Coordinates of N, CA, C and O in Angstrom, one line a residue:
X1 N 54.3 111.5 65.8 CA 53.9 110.2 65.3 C 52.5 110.3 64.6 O 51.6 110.6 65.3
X2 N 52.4 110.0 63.2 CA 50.8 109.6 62.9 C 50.7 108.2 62.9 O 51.4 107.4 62.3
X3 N 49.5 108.1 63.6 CA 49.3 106.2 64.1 C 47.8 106.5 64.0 O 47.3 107.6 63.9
X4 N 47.2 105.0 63.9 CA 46.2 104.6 63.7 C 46.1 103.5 64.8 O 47.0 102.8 65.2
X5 N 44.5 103.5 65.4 CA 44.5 102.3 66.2 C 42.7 101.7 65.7 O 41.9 102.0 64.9
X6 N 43.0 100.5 67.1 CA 41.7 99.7 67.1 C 41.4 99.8 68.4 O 42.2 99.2 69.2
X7 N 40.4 100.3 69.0 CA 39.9 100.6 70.2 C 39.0 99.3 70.7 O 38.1 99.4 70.0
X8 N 39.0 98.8 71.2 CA 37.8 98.2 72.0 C 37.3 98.4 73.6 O 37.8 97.7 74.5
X9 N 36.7 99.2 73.7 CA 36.3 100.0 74.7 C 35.9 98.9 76.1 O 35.1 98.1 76.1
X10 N 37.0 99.4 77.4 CA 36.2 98.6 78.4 C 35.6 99.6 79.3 O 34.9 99.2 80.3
X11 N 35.7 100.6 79.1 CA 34.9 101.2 80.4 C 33.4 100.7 80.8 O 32.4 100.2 80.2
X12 N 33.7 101.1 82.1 CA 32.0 100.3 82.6 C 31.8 99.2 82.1 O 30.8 99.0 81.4
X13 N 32.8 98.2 82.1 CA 32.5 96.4 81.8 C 32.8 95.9 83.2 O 33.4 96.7 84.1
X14 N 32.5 94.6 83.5 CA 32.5 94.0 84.7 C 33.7 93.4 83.9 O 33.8 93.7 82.7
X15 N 34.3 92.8 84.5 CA 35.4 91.5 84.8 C 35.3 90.6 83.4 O 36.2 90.4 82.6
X16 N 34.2 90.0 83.5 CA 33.5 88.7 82.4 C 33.7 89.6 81.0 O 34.0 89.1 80.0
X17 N 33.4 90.7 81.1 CA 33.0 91.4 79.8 C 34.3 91.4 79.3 O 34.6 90.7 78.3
X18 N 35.4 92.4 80.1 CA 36.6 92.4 79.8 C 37.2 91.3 79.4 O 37.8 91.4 78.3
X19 N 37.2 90.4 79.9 CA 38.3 89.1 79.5 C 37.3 88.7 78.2 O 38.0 88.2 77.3
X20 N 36.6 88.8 78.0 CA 35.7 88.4 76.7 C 36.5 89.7 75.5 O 37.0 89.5 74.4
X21 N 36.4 90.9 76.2 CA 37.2 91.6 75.1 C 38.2 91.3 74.8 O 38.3 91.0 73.6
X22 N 39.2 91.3 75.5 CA 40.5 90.9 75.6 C 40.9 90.2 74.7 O 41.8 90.3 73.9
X23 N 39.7 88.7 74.7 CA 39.9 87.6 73.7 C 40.0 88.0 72.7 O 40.9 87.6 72.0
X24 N 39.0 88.7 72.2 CA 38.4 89.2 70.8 C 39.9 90.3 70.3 O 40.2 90.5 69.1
X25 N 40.4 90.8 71.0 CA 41.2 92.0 70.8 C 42.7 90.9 70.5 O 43.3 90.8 69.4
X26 N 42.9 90.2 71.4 CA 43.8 88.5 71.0 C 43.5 88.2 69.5 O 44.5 88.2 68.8
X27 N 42.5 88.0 69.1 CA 42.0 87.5 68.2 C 42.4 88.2 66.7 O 42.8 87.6 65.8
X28 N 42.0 89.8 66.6 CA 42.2 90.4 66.1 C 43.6 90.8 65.4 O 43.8 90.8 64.2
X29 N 44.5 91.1 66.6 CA 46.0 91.1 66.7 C 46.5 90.1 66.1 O 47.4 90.4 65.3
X30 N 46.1 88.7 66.0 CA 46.9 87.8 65.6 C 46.3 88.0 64.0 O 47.2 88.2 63.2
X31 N 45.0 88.0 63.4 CA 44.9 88.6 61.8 C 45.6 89.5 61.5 O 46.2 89.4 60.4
X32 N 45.8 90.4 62.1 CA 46.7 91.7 61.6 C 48.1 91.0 61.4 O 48.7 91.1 60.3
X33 N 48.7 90.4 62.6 CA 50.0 90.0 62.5 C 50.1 88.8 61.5 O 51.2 88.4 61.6
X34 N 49.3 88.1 60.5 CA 48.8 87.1 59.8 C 48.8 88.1 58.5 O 49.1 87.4 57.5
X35 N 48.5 89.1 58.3 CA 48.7 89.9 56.6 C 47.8 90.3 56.8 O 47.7 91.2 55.9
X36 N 46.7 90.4 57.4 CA 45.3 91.4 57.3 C 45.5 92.6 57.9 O 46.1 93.0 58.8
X37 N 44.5 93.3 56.8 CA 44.6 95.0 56.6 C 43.8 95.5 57.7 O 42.6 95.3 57.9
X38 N 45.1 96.4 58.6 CA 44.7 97.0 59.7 C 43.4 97.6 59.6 O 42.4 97.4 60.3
X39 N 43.8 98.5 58.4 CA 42.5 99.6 58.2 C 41.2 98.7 58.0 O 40.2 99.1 58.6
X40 N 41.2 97.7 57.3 CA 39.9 97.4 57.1 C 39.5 96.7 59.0 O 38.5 96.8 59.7
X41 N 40.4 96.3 59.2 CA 40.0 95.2 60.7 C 39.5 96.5 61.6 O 38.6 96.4 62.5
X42 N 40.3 98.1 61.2 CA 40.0 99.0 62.4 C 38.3 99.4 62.3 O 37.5 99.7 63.1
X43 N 38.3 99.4 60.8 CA 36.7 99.7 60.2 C 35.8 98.7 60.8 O 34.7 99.1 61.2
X44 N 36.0 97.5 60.9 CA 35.1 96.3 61.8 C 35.2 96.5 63.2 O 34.1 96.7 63.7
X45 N 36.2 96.4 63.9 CA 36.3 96.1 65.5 C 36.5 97.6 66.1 O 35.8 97.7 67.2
X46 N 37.1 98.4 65.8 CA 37.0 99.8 66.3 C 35.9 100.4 66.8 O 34.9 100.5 66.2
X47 N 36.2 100.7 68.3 CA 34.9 101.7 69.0 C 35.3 102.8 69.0 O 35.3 103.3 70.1
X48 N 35.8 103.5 67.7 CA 36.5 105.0 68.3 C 35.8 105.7 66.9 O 35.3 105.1 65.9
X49 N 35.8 106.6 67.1 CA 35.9 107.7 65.7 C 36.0 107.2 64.8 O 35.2 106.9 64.0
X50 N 37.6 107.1 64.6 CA 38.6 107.1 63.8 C 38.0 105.6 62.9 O 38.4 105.1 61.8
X51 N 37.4 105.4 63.5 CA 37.0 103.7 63.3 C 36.4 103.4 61.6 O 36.6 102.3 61.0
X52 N 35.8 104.4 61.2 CA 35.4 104.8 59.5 C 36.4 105.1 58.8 O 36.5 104.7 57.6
X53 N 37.5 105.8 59.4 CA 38.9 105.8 58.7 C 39.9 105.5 58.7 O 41.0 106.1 58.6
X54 N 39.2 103.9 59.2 CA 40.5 102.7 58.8 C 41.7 103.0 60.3 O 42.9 102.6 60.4
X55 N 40.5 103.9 61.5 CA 41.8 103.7 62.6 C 42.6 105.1 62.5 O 43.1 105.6 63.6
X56 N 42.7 105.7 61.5 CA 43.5 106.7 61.3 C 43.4 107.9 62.5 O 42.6 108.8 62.1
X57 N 44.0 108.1 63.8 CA 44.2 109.2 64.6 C 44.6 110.2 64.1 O 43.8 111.2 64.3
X58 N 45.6 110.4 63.6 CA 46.5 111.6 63.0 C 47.8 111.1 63.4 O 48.3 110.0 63.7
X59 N 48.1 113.3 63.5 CA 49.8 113.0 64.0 C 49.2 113.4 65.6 O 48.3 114.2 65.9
X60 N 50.2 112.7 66.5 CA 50.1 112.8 68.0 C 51.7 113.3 68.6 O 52.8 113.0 68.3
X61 N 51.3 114.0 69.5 CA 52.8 114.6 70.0 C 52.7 113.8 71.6 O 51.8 113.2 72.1
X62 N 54.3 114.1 72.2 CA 54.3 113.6 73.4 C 53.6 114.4 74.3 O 53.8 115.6 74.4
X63 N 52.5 113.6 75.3 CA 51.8 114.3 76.2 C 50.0 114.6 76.0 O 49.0 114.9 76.7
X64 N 50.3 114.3 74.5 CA 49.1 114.8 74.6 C 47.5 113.5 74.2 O 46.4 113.7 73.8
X65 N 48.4 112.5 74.6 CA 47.9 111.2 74.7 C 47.8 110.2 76.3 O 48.7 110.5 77.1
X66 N 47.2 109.4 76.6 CA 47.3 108.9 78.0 C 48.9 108.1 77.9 O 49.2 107.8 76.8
X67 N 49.7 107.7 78.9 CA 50.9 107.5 79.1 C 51.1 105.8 78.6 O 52.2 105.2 78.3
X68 N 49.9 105.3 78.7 CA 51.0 103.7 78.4 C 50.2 103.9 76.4 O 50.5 103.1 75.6
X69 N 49.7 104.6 76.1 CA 49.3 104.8 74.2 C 50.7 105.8 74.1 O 51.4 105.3 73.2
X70 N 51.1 106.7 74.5 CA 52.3 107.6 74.1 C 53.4 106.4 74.5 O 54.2 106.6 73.6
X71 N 53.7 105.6 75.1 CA 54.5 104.7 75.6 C 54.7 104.1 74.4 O 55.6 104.4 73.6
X72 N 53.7 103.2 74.2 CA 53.6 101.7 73.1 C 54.1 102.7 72.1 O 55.3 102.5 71.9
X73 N 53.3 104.1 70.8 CA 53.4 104.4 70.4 C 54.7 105.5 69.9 O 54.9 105.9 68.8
X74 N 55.4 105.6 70.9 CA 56.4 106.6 70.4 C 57.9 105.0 70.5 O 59.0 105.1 70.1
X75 N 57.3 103.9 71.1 CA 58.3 102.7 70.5 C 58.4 102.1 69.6 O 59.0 101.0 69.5
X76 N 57.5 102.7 68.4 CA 57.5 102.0 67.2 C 57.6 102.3 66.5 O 57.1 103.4 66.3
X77 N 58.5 101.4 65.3 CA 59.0 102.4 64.2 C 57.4 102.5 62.9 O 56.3 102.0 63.1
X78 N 57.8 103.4 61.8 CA 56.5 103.4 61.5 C 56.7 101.5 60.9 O 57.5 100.6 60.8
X79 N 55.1 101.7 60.6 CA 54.8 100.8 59.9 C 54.6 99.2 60.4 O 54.2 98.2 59.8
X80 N 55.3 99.2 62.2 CA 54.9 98.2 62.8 C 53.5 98.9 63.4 O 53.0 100.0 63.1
X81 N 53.1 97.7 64.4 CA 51.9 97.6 64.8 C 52.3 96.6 66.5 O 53.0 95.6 66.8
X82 N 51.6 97.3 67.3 CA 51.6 97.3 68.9 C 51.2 95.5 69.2 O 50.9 94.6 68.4
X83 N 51.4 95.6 70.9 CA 50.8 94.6 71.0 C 49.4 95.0 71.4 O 49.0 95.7 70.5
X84 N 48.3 94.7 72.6 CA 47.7 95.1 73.4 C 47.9 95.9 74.2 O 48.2 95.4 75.3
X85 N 47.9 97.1 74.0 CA 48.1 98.1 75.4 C 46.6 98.1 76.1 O 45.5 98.2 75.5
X86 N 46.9 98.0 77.5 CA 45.8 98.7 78.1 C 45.6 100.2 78.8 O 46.5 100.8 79.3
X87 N 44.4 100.7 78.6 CA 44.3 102.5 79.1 C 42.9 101.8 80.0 O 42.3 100.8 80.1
X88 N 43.0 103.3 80.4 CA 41.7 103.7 80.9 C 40.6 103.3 79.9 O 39.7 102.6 80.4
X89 N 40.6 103.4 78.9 CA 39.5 103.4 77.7 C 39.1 102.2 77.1 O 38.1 101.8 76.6
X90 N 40.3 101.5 77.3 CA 40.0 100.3 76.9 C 41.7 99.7 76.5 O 42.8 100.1 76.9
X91 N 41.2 98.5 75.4 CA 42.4 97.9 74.8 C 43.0 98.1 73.7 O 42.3 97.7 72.8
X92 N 44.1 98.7 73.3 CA 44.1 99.6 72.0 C 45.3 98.5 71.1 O 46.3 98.0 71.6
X93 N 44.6 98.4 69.7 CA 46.3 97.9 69.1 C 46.6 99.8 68.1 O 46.0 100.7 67.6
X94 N 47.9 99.2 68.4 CA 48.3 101.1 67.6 C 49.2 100.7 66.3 O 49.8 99.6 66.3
X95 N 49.2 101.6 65.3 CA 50.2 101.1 64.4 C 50.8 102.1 63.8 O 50.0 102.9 63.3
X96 N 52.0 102.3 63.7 CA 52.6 103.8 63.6 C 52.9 104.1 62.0 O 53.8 103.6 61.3
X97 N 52.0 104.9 61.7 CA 52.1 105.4 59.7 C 53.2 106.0 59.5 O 53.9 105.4 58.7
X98 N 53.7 107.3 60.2 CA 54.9 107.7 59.8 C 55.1 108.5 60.9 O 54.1 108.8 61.7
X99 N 56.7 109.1 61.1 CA 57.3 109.3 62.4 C 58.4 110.7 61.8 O 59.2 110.6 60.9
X100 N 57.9 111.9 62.5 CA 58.7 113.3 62.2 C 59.3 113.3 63.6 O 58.9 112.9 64.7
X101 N 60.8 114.3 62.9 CA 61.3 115.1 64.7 C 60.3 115.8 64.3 O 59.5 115.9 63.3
X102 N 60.5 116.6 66.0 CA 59.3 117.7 66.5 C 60.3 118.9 65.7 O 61.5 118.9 65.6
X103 N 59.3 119.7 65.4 CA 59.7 121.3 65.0 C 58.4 122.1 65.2 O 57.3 122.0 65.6
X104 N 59.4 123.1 64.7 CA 58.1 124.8 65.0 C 57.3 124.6 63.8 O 56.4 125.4 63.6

């Protein structure tokens, strides 16, 4: 799968902080799901890397991602976009660019 996301990082947040992100990550989700451009929203709200290029991860194989992002992401066809998943890392929206079988 190559997907792109929007990170908003909760590690080391208290409680208050989190539900404060959460909102904001709410917030976000519903522009995207409204016609606004992932890439540019990942360039604003993104705490990741990827976050200068529009969210863009790559291609990701199974396993080699945490289990509820390989979850969300290997259920979508390309070109939709996740709900809120939560990880370890934070709250991610994912959106799937395009989708290969695996080969050598």
């Amino acid at each position: 799968m190559k997907v792109a996301q929007i990170l908003f990082k909760t590690t080391g947040k208290n409680a208050a902080q989190i539900k404060k992100i959460n909102k904001t990550a709410e917030e976000v989700l519903a522009k995207i799901r409204a016609g606004a451009n992932f890439g540019q929203m990942a360039q604003k709200y993104s705490q990741d890397a990827s976050a200068s290029n529009g969210g863009v991860v790559g291609w990701i194989t199974r396993g080699q991602t945490v289990e509820q992002f390989q979850d969300a992401a290997f259920s979508l066809n390309p070109g939709h976009v996740s709900g809120l998943i939560h990880t370890s890392y934070g709250i991610h929206i994912i959106k799937v660019l395009a989708k290969q079988t695996a080969h050598l």
